[in-house]
Structures are given as C-alpha cells and as structure tokens.
XYZ file of C-alpha atoms in Angstrom:
317
model
C 7.360 -1.285 4.182
C 10.636 -3.096 3.481
C 9.929 -5.439 6.390
C 6.486 -6.192 4.926
C 7.972 -7.221 1.572
C 10.577 -9.340 3.364
C 7.839 -11.170 5.251
C 5.808 -11.527 2.074
C 8.495 -13.374 0.181
C 9.662 -15.372 3.193
C 6.159 -16.596 4.006
C 4.514 -19.101 1.671
C 0.934 -18.332 2.756
C 1.341 -14.596 2.150
C 3.059 -15.211 -1.170
C 0.186 -17.432 -2.259
C -2.403 -14.817 -1.230
C -0.734 -11.982 -3.106
C 0.023 -14.251 -6.045
C -3.639 -15.184 -6.296
C -4.725 -11.539 -6.053
C -2.299 -10.487 -8.792
C -3.246 -13.402 -11.069
C -6.919 -12.661 -10.465
C -6.492 -9.012 -11.467
C -4.357 -9.788 -14.513
C -6.279 -12.816 -15.817
C -9.665 -13.074 -14.080
C -11.780 -16.171 -14.690
C -14.912 -15.148 -16.638
C -18.079 -15.711 -14.637
C -19.543 -17.911 -17.372
C -16.482 -20.205 -17.366
C -16.106 -20.529 -13.603
C -16.498 -24.030 -12.053
C -19.037 -22.509 -9.655
C -21.521 -22.315 -12.543
C -21.312 -26.090 -13.093
C -21.516 -26.663 -9.326
C -24.599 -24.448 -9.155
C -26.320 -26.365 -11.947
C -25.479 -29.714 -10.393
C -26.938 -28.498 -7.088
C -30.177 -27.561 -8.864
C -30.328 -30.993 -10.527
C -29.811 -32.723 -7.184
C -32.526 -30.597 -5.588
C -34.932 -31.596 -8.375
C -34.397 -35.237 -7.385
C -34.512 -35.025 -3.588
C -36.533 -31.875 -2.870
C -39.908 -33.602 -3.134
C -43.169 -32.631 -1.504
C -42.940 -33.856 2.089
C -43.299 -32.688 5.662
C -41.331 -29.740 6.991
C -38.967 -31.902 9.035
C -38.387 -34.348 6.170
C -37.565 -31.477 3.834
C -35.061 -30.082 6.347
C -33.457 -33.507 6.643
C -33.285 -33.842 2.855
C -31.632 -30.424 2.596
C -29.060 -31.332 5.232
C -28.210 -34.674 3.612
C -28.019 -33.046 0.163
C -25.590 -30.430 1.501
C -23.403 -33.151 3.047
C -23.552 -35.175 -0.169
C -22.273 -32.192 -2.138
C -19.616 -30.970 0.283
C -18.072 -33.929 2.129
C -16.877 -35.984 -0.869
C -15.273 -32.907 -2.390
C -13.500 -32.071 0.872
C -12.179 -35.632 1.191
C -10.876 -35.669 -2.387
C -9.182 -32.268 -2.071
C -7.432 -33.211 1.176
C -6.404 -36.594 -0.234
C -4.842 -35.001 -3.309
C -2.879 -32.341 -1.423
C 0.041 -34.585 -0.284
C 0.417 -35.882 -3.840
C 0.996 -32.552 -5.589
C 4.467 -31.495 -6.642
C 4.259 -27.979 -5.191
C 1.805 -27.408 -2.288
C 1.935 -23.606 -2.716
C 0.709 -23.879 -6.297
C -2.090 -26.155 -5.110
C -3.134 -23.560 -2.537
C -2.855 -20.753 -5.079
C -5.051 -22.589 -7.593
C -7.916 -23.027 -5.130
C -7.673 -19.508 -3.763
C -7.737 -18.216 -7.338
C -10.878 -20.282 -8.013
C -12.484 -18.875 -4.862
C -11.902 -15.158 -5.490
C -14.301 -13.069 -7.563
C -13.165 -9.462 -7.209
C -12.714 -8.436 -10.839
C -16.133 -9.653 -12.000
C -17.807 -7.674 -9.220
C -15.757 -4.614 -10.132
C -16.709 -5.045 -13.784
C -20.370 -5.305 -12.780
C -20.066 -2.122 -10.700
C -18.516 -0.175 -13.583
C -21.126 -1.241 -16.113
C -24.049 -0.857 -13.725
C -23.023 2.669 -12.740
C -23.014 3.718 -16.389
C -26.383 2.079 -17.077
C -27.954 3.855 -14.105
C -26.462 7.162 -15.282
C -27.912 6.568 -18.763
C -31.266 5.493 -17.222
C -31.061 2.317 -19.300
C -33.261 0.148 -17.095
C -33.636 -2.661 -19.630
C -29.889 -3.243 -19.913
C -29.459 -2.821 -16.134
C -32.067 -5.528 -15.483
C -30.337 -7.835 -17.962
C -26.973 -7.268 -16.280
C -28.360 -7.789 -12.777
C -30.634 -10.788 -13.415
C -27.950 -13.569 -13.455
C -26.498 -12.324 -10.168
C -29.644 -12.423 -8.035
C -32.448 -14.853 -7.173
C -35.085 -12.125 -7.087
C -37.181 -11.066 -10.082
C -35.852 -7.949 -11.802
C -38.543 -7.377 -14.465
C -40.679 -5.036 -12.353
C -37.824 -2.999 -10.874
C -37.755 0.743 -11.471
C -34.500 2.683 -11.705
C -34.677 3.323 -7.964
C -35.344 -0.349 -7.323
C -32.439 -1.270 -9.577
C -30.189 1.074 -7.607
C -31.093 -0.657 -4.342
C -30.836 -4.184 -5.765
C -27.541 -3.403 -7.484
C -26.111 -1.895 -4.311
C -27.043 -4.959 -2.253
C -25.547 -7.228 -4.924
C -22.268 -5.323 -4.982
C -21.990 -5.176 -1.183
C -22.643 -8.873 -0.675
C -20.646 -9.895 -3.750
C -17.475 -8.176 -2.556
C -18.098 -9.058 1.086
C -18.410 -12.764 0.403
C -16.298 -13.293 -2.733
C -13.334 -11.296 -1.452
C -13.412 -10.601 2.291
C -14.869 -13.911 3.489
C -12.819 -15.901 0.966
C -9.582 -14.277 2.184
C -10.638 -14.750 5.800
C -11.175 -18.480 5.351
C -7.975 -18.749 3.355
C -6.094 -17.311 6.341
C -7.705 -19.874 8.652
C -7.909 -22.981 6.470
C -5.767 -22.403 3.385
C -6.820 -22.589 -0.256
C -9.045 -25.613 0.312
C -10.869 -23.801 3.122
C -11.452 -20.771 0.883
C -12.724 -22.996 -1.935
C -15.051 -24.936 0.387
C -16.477 -21.623 1.620
C -17.096 -20.491 -1.964
C -18.881 -23.754 -2.792
C -20.980 -23.513 0.397
C -21.952 -20.000 -0.653
C -23.006 -21.248 -4.101
C -25.157 -23.970 -2.518
C -26.897 -21.423 -0.301
C -27.656 -19.325 -3.363
C -28.802 -22.302 -5.456
C -31.133 -23.514 -2.704
C -32.131 -20.146 -1.287
C -35.369 -20.551 0.726
C -36.408 -17.062 -0.403
C -37.848 -19.004 -3.344
C -40.854 -21.038 -2.302
C -39.719 -24.313 -3.886
C -36.657 -24.396 -1.612
C -38.509 -23.674 1.615
C -37.505 -25.306 3.976
C -35.122 -27.513 1.938
C -32.535 -24.721 1.598
C -32.567 -23.591 5.232
C -29.621 -25.822 6.337
C -27.408 -24.447 3.528
C -28.288 -20.856 4.459
C -27.703 -21.454 8.166
C -24.305 -23.017 7.551
C -23.333 -20.064 5.356
C -24.585 -17.679 8.068
C -22.173 -19.298 10.537
C -19.288 -19.032 8.055
C -20.173 -15.392 7.290
C -20.588 -14.260 10.878
C -17.043 -13.205 11.759
C -15.634 -11.946 8.409
C -18.675 -9.904 7.379
C -19.053 -8.342 10.817
C -15.375 -7.445 10.934
C -15.642 -5.892 7.483
C -18.783 -4.009 8.548
C -16.870 -2.481 11.466
C -14.121 -1.511 9.043
C -16.738 0.191 6.843
C -17.855 2.287 9.820
C -14.428 3.873 10.275
C -14.196 7.588 9.496
C -17.056 9.995 8.838
C -20.470 9.296 10.400
C -19.000 6.478 12.480
C -21.032 7.236 15.628
C -24.300 7.783 13.737
C -23.743 4.644 11.687
C -22.987 2.569 14.784
C -26.208 3.771 16.420
C -28.209 2.832 13.326
C -26.484 -0.554 13.249
C -27.616 -1.279 16.804
C -31.186 -0.233 15.968
C -31.617 -2.211 12.756
C -29.460 -5.325 13.167
C -32.195 -7.412 14.802
C -34.625 -6.792 11.925
C -32.610 -8.883 9.421
C -32.464 -12.692 9.767
C -28.796 -13.181 8.820
C -26.365 -11.563 11.306
C -23.328 -11.183 9.026
C -25.065 -9.707 5.975
C -27.258 -7.499 8.156
C -24.266 -5.735 9.699
C -22.580 -5.251 6.339
C -25.683 -3.921 4.566
C -26.556 -1.592 7.433
C -22.975 -0.323 7.745
C -22.793 0.558 4.038
C -26.281 2.050 3.996
C -25.723 4.096 7.158
C -22.297 5.301 6.044
C -23.645 6.804 2.818
C -27.240 7.328 4.056
C -28.501 4.892 1.402
C -31.802 3.050 1.621
C -31.287 -0.693 1.125
C -33.319 -3.919 1.280
C -37.108 -3.677 1.624
C -39.711 -5.853 -0.168
C -38.542 -8.034 -3.069
C -40.263 -10.363 -5.546
C -39.131 -13.982 -5.831
C -40.751 -16.171 -8.503
C -43.702 -13.815 -8.748
C -44.355 -13.674 -4.986
C -43.653 -10.630 -2.873
C -41.330 -11.185 0.067
C -41.510 -8.735 2.966
C -38.022 -7.670 4.058
C -37.019 -4.979 6.524
C -35.622 -1.706 5.205
C -32.009 -1.076 6.149
C -29.638 1.881 6.097
C -30.633 5.500 5.511
C -33.285 7.262 3.427
C -31.585 8.050 0.086
C -32.562 5.767 -2.790
C -29.313 4.855 -4.602
C -28.847 6.481 -7.999
C -25.777 6.339 -10.264
C -23.895 8.910 -8.175
C -24.520 7.052 -4.923
C -23.686 3.705 -6.510
C -20.326 5.137 -7.607
C -19.743 6.386 -4.037
C -20.532 2.933 -2.696
C -18.123 1.329 -5.132
C -15.357 3.722 -4.072
C -16.018 3.096 -0.373
C -15.937 -0.686 -0.779
C -12.815 -0.627 -2.927
C -10.885 1.422 -0.369
C -11.960 -0.804 2.530
C -11.123 -3.961 0.573
C -7.527 -2.867 0.059
C -7.361 -1.927 3.732
C -8.585 -5.434 4.606
C -5.920 -7.010 2.364
C -3.193 -4.870 3.937
C -4.264 -5.635 7.515
C -4.643 -9.349 6.793
C -1.153 -9.360 5.284
C 0.277 -7.789 8.443
C -1.614 -10.194 10.719
C -0.641 -13.277 8.718
C 2.979 -12.124 8.507
C 3.128 -11.573 12.266
C 1.436 -14.851 13.174
C 3.374 -17.069 10.780
C 6.646 -15.361 11.701
C 5.913 -16.122 15.355
C 5.218 -19.757 14.519
C-alpha cells in the first residue's frame, strides 16, 4: 500500500486521475450546468440543418460529415492549446473532471431506488425522462425498474469506466473527446426515426470506442458468485444485441443478479423491438439497490486495478 501511494504522488498521470476523482466527489458539476448539455443542444441544431430528407446513402454521408464537423475542430483546438498552458497536469485534470459523471449517476440511483420503493411512478418517470431517449410516459413500475437499471448500468459504464480507460490511453483530452462522442451518439441516436440513418456513423464510432472498456468491465462484473452461469448466458445472448460493448455489460449485470433487462421500448411514439437480456426477475427497488451496490464495488475495483497498471507502466517508462 505504501508503494502504491509513492507511485501515486511520483506519477503525474495517476495524480491527475485521483485528483479528478476526489474533486468530482467533493464538488460534482451539476448535470444541468455541464458543457455536455450545450454540446448536445448544438448537435441537435446542426442535425436540424443537415439531416434533411434524402436517400439512405446521402443521409449516412451527412451524418459522417456532421460528426467530423463537430469533433475535429475541437480536437485541433484542444491539442493546440495544450503546449500553451502553464501547468499541463492541471489542463489534463480539468478535462478529465469534465468527462467524469459518477456522482450524478449515484445521485440518480439513490433517488430512483427510493421512488421505486414508494411506488411513486410519476416522480420516477420525471427523474428518468431527461436521461433517456425512449418515452417514459407509458412505463409501469416494472418497466421503470428495467429502464432505470439499464440507465444506471450504461451511465456508470460509459461515464466512469470508459472515460477512465480513454484517459489512461490518451490523457484528459482523449477522455473528453470520448465523452463528447458519446453525447453525439445520444443526440443523434437512430433509435428515433428522424435520425435513421443519419445517426448510424456516430453510434458505430461510439461502439468501437466502447468495445474494449465495457467488455473488460463486464468480465469484472462476472467475478464471484454465479460466474459460470453468467458466462454461459453471456455467450447465448450476446449476438442478439447490436452493440457489442453494451450487450456484454447489460447481460453480465442481468445474469449476475438474475434481472430481466432490455426488451421492447417506445421511441417517439413508435415501438422498437429489442431483445430481452439477462435473467427473469423484473427489477424492483430491492433489486435496483443490489445492482447499485454491485456496480459501486466493481467501479472501485476498476479504479484500483487501473491505478496499479498505470503506476507499473509509467514507472517502467
């Protein structure tokens, strides 16, 4: 343990990571005030201009060019500014801090668990609605449990695990670029008819970025009880979901706790057929609390292992 702390303070990248985590827990950025909200709105405005009625191939091309128009200039500016800053570590810390969203997901989990326990479906729908693209008005308490579970799993998987993974590979700018790519995929999600096929390039790019971190985290979820059963279920169901990273993570969490996830969902009034994942138990408040506990424990394990790996690699370099 003493060696770990020595490496932490001797290594700038590790110090930045832990500094960002501590700052995020002490003074989290409110969801409503996060730059991602402005980015999301700008993406919607751009889509309104360029996502016009056209052929399938033209729409795909428009979606690709729109993604490049949003991402490339920002990447160039961020890289150009980096040599000019007074303290590079603070620059890295700032962008990692902007990329993380652990506390808001934890806050959502706490509130949502209580609302499910109180059977307050109206308040639960209101809490969930800003976080998802699907319609929440027709959801029952059981449907809310499934939708809330998926939201929590993917929120922590992407906003914490994948962000930290890309920070380790590409620094604070890499983590921030991942977060912005994730927001574009959500803003232009082709699950809504108006963004089909315009949003497909954004979703495919995010799928590539998600592939390694979400699958690694899914394998970490499988550790412990029901590991063999969960792994068997993962092999059976993985091919039924279009996105390889999210599919593994959703199945791993569902199989671990025997929870029923995914299934049909309504987007803009139209029913979308989705495969059912996981087990057979519809998530209620008790199961949602179990899921939260499982994810929290695995997240800290991820942080600890990443700290050891980064300390070892950077020490070797």
